[in-house]
Coordinates of C-alpha atoms and ligand atoms in Angstrom, one line a residue:
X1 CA 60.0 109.5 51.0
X2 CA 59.8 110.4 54.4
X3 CA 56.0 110.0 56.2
X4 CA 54.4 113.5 57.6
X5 CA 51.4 113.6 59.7
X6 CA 48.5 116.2 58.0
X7 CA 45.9 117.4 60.0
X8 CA 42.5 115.6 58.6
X9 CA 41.5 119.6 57.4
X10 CA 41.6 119.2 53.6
X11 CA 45.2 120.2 53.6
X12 CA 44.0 124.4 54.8
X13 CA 47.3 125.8 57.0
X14 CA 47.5 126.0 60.1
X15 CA 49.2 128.4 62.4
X16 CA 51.5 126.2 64.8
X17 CA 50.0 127.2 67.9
X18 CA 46.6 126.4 66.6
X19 CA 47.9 123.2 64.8
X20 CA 49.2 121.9 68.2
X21 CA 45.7 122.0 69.9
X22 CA 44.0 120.6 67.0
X23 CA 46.7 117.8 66.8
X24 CA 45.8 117.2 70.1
X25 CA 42.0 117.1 69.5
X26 CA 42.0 115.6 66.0
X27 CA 40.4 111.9 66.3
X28 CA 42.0 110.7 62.7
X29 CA 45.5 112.1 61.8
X30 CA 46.5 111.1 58.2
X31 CA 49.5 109.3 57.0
X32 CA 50.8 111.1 54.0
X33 CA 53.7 110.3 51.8
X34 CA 54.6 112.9 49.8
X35 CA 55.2 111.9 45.6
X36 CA 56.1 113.3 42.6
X37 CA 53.6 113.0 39.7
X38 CA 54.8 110.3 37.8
X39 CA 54.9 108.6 41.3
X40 CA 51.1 109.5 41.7
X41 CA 50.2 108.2 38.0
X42 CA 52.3 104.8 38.3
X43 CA 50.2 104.4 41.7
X44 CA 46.9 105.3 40.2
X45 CA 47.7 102.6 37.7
X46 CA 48.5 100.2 39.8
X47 CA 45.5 100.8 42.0
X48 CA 42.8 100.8 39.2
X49 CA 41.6 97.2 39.6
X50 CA 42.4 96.5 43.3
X51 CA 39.2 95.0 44.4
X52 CA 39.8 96.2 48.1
X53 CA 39.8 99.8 46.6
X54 CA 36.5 99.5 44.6
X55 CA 34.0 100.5 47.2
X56 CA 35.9 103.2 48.4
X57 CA 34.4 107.0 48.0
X58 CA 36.4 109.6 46.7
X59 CA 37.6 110.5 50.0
X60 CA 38.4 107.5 51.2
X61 CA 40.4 106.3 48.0
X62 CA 42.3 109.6 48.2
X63 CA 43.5 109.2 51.7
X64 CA 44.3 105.9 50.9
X65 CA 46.6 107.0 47.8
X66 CA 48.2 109.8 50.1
X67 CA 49.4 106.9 52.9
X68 CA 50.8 105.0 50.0
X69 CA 54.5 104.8 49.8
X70 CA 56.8 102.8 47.3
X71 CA 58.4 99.9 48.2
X72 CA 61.0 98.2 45.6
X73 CA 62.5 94.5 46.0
X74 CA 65.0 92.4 44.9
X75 CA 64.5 88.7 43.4
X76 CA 64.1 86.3 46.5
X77 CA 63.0 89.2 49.1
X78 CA 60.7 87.9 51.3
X79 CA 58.0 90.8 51.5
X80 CA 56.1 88.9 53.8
X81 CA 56.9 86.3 56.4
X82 CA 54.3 83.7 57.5
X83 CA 53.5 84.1 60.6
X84 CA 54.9 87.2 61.5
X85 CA 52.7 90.6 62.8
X86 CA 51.1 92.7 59.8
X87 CA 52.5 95.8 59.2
X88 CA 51.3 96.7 55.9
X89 CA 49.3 96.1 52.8
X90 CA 50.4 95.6 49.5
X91 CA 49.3 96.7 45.8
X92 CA 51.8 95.4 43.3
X93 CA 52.9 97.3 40.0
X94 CA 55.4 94.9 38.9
X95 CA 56.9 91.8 39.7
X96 CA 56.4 87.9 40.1
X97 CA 55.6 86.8 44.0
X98 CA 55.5 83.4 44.6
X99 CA 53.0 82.9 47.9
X100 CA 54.4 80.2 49.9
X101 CA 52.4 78.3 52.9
X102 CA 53.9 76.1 55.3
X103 CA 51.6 73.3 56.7
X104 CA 52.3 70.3 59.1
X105 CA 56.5 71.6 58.5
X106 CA 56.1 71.3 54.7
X107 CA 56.3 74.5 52.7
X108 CA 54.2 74.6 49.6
X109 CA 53.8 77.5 46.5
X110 CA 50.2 77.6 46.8
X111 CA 50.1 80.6 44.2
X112 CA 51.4 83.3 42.1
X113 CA 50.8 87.1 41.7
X114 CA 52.1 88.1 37.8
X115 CA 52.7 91.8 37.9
X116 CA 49.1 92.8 39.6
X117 CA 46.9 92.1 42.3
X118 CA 47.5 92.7 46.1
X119 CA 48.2 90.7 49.0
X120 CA 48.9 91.3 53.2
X121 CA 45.1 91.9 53.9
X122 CA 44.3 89.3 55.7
X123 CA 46.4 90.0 59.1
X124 CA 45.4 93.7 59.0
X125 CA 41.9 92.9 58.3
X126 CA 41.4 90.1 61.0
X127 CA 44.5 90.7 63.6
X128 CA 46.1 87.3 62.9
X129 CA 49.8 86.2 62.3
X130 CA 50.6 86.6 58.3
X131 CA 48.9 83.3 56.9
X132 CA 51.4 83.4 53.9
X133 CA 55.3 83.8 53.1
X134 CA 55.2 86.2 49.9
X135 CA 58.8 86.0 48.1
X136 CA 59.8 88.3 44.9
X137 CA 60.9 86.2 42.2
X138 CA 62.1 88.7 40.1
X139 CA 63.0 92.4 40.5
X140 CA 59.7 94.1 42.0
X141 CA 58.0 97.5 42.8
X142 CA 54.9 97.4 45.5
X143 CA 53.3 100.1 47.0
X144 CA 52.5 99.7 50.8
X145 CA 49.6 101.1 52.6
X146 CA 50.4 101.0 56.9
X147 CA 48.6 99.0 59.1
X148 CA 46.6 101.8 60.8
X149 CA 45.5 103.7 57.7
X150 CA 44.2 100.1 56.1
X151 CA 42.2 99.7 58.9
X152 CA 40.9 103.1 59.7
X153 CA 39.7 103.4 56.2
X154 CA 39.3 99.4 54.7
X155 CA 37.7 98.3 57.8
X156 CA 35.4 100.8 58.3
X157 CA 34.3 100.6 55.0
X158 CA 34.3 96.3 55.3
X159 CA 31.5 96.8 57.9
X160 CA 29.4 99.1 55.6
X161 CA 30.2 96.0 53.4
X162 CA 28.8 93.5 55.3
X163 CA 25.2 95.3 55.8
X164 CA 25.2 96.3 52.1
X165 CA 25.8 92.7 50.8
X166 CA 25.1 90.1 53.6
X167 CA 21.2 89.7 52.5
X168 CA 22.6 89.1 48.9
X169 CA 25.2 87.0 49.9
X170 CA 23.3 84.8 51.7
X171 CA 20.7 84.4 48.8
X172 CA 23.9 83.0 46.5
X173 CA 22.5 79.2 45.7
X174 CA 26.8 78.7 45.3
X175 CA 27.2 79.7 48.6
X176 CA 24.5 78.1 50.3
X177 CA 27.0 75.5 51.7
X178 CA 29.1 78.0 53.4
X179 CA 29.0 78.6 57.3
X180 CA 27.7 82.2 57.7
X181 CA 31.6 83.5 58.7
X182 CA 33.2 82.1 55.7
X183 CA 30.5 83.7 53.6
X184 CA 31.4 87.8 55.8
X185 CA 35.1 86.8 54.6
X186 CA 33.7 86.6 50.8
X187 CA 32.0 90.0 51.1
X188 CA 35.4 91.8 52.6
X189 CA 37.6 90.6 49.8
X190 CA 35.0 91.5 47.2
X191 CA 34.7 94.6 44.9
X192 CA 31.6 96.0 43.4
X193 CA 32.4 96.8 39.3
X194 CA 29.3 98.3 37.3
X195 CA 29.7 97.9 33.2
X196 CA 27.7 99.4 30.7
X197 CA 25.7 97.8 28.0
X198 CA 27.3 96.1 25.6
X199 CA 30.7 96.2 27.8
X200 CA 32.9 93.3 27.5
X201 CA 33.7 92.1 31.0
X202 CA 35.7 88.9 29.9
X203 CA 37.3 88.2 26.8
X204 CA 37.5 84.5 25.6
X205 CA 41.4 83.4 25.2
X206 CA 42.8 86.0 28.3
X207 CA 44.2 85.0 31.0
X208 CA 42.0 84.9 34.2
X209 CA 42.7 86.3 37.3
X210 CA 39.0 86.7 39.0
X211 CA 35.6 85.1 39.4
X212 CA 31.9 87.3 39.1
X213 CA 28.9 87.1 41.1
X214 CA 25.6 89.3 39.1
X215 CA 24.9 91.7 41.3
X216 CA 22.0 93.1 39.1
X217 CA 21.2 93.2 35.3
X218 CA 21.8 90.5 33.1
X219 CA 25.5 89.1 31.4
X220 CA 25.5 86.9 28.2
X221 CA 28.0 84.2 27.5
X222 CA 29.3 83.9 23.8
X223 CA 31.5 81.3 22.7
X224 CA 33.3 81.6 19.1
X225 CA 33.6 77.8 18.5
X226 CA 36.8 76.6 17.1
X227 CA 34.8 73.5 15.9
X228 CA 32.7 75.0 13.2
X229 CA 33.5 76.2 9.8
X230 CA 36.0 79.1 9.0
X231 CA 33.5 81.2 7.9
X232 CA 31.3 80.1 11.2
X233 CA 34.4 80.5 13.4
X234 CA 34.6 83.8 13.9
X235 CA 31.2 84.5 15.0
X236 CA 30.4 84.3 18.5
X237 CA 27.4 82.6 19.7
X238 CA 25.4 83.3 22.5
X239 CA 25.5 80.0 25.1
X240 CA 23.9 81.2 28.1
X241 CA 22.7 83.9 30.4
X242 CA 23.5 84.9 34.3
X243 CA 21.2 86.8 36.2
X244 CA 21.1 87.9 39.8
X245 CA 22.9 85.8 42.2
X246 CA 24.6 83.6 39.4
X247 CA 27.9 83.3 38.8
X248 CA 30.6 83.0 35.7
X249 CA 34.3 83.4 35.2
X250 CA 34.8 80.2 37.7
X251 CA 35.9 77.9 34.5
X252 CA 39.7 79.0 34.0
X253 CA 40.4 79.2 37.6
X254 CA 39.5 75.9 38.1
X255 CA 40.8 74.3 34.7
X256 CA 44.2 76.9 35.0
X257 CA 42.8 77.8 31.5
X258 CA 42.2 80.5 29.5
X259 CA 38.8 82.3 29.1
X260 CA 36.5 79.5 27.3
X261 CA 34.2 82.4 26.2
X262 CA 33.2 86.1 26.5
X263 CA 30.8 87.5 28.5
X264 CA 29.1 90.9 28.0
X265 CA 26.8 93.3 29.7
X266 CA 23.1 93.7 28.9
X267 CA 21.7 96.6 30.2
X268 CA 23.9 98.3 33.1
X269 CA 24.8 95.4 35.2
X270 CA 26.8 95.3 38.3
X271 CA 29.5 92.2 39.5
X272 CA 30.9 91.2 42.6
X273 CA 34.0 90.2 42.2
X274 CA 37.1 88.3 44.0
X275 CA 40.3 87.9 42.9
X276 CA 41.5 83.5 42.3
X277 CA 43.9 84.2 45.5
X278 CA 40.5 84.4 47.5
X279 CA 38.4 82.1 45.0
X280 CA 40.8 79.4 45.7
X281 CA 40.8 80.3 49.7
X282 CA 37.3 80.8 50.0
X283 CA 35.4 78.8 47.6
X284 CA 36.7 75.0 48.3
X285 CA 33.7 73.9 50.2
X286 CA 31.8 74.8 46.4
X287 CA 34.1 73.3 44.2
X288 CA 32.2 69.7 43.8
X289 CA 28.9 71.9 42.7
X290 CA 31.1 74.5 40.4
X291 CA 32.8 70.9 38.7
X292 CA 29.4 69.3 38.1
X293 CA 28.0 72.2 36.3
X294 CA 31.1 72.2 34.1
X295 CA 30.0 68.9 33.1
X296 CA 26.9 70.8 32.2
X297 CA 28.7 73.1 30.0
X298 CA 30.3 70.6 28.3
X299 CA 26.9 68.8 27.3
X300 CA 25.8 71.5 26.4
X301 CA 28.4 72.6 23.9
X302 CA 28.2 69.1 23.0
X303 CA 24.1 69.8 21.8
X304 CA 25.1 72.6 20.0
X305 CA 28.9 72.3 18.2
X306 CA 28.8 68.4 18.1
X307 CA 32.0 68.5 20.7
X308 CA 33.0 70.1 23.8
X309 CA 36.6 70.9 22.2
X310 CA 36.5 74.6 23.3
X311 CA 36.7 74.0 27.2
X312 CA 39.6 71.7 26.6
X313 CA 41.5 74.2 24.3
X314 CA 39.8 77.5 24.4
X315 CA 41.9 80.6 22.9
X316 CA 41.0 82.4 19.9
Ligands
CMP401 P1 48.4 88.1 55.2 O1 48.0 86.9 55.9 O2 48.3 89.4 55.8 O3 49.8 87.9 54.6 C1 50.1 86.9 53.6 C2 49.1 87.1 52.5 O4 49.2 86.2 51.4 C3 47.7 87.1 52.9 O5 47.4 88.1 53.8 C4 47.0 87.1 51.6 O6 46.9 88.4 51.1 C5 48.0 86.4 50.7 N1 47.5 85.0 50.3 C6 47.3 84.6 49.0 N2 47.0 83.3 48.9 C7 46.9 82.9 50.2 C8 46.5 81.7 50.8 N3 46.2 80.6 50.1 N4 46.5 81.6 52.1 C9 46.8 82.6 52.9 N5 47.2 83.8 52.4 C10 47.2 84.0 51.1
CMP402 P1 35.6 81.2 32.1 O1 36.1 80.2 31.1 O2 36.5 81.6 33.2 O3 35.1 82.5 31.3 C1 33.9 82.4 30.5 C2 32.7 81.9 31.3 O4 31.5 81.6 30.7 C3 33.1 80.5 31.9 O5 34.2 80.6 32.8 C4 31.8 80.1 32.5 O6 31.6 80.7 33.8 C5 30.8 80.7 31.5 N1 30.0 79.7 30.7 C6 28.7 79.6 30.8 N2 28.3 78.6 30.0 C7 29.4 78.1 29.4 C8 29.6 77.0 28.5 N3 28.6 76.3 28.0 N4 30.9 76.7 28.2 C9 31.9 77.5 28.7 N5 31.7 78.5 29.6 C10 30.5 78.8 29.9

């Protein structure tokens, strides 16, 4: 659909004359792109877990959805070209991307979005070349979000990010190895989620596709263990707990395995949380401390089942 400027007045008329000196006045003019409703509930879908969106208010997230517009591809599009200026941001609905980074003249797949996530922040956020090629592997639908609006709304909202989370951050025993500018480019890729008690907030034998930090309150870890009896197996049993400033959900993005085990609020508890795009960007410098407390996990499982079976084959 075709992009019109709205005056930043909640959407109230204006009479032309009136509208011109206000144009001329108004600090922030909005992008909007008009769509239909099942436009707005396939976009509202696809925006639900986009960690860039999380700390958004109201506002904010509603601009944001107004700027959206659809974009659809075909198999081997390239939506992004390394190198090459940002222009927009991307939410995906569907599709397979393959992210592509050439190094030293060699082009490697460094990645894979499957159908959700988001990518084309980086350049918008930092004013860089695009650090990625992103090509559709298969027929796609995105939704775009232009340069200007990202930035009036993302950024501004990045640097209330920083001050809310920097003291946090910094306190992180993971991160401690981090210079203090990698750990600022953790806290603008992250999203704050809050879950209830009781909530399930992973499910052992999914598919992963993020990493937590505890914000506050208190997660358990229960493991049904494929080594005991039937009648044991399909109880879950409670391995360990996280508390502020730990972290969990690391395990099948570094093994490229399903969940080994479920993990579920206590109390009302609140996450950070990154996407494995930006766990695998970000967190290299704190892989040799994440891979020698999986060693811990496995002794540990060891102690209590006899055998550390379930991180090698996890599932249900
Ligand atoms: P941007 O640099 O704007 O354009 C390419 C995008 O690819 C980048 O933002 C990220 O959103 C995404 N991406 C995913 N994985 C990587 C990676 N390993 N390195 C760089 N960019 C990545
Ligand atoms: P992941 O497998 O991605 O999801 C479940 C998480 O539980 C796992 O990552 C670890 O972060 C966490 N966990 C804590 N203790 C254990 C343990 N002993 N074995 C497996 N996972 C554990």
């Amino acid at each position: 659909g075709g992009s019109v400027f709205s005056l930043w007045t909640c959407g109230v008329p204006f009479p032309g004359s009136i509208s011109r000196v206000l144009y001329t006045f108004a600090v922030a003019l909005q992008v909007v792109h008009p769509k239909t409703d099942e436009q707005r509930c396939r976009l509202q879908e696809a925006c639900k877990d986009i960690l860039l969106f999380k700390n958004l208010d109201q506002e904010q997230l509603s601009q944001v959805l107004d700027a959206m517009f659809e974009r659809k591809v075909k198999p081997q599009e390239h939506v992004i070209d390394q190198g090459d200026d940002g222009d927009n941001f991307y939410v995906i609905e569907r599709g397979l991307y393959d992210i592509v980074v050439a190094k030293d003249n060699q082009s490697r797949c460094v990645g894979r979005y499957d159908n959700h996530g988001s990518f084309g922040e980086l350049a918008l956020m930092y004013n860089t070349p695009r650090a990625a090629t992103i090509v559709a592997t298969t027929e796609g639908a995105l939704w775009g979000l232009d340069r200007v609006t990202f930035r009036r709304i993302i950024l501004k909202n990045n640097a209330k990010k920083r001050k809310t989370y920097e003291l946090f951050i910094e306190s992180v025993p993971l991160l401690k190895s981090l210079e203090a500018s990698e750990r600022m480019k953790i806290v603008d890729v992250i999203g704050e989620k809050v879950y209830q008690d009781g909530e399930r907030i992973i499910s052992q034998g999914d598919k992963a596709d993020c990493f937590y930090i505890v914000e506050s309150g208190e997660v358990k870890i229960l493991i049904k263990s494929k080594t005991m009896t039937s009648k044991e197996a399909n109880q879950e049993v409670e391995i360990a707990r996280c508390h502020r400033g730990q972290y969990f959900g690391e395990l099948a993005l570094v093994t490229n395995k399903p969940r080994a085990a479920s993990a579920y609020a206590v109390g009302e508890v609140k996450c950070l949380v990154m996407d494995v795009q930006a766990f695998e960007r970000l967190l290299g410098p704190c892989m040799d401390i994440m891979k020698r407390n999986i060693t811990h996990y496995e002794e540990q499982l060891v102690a209590m089942f006899g055998s550390s079976m379930d991180l090698l084959d996890p599932g249900n």
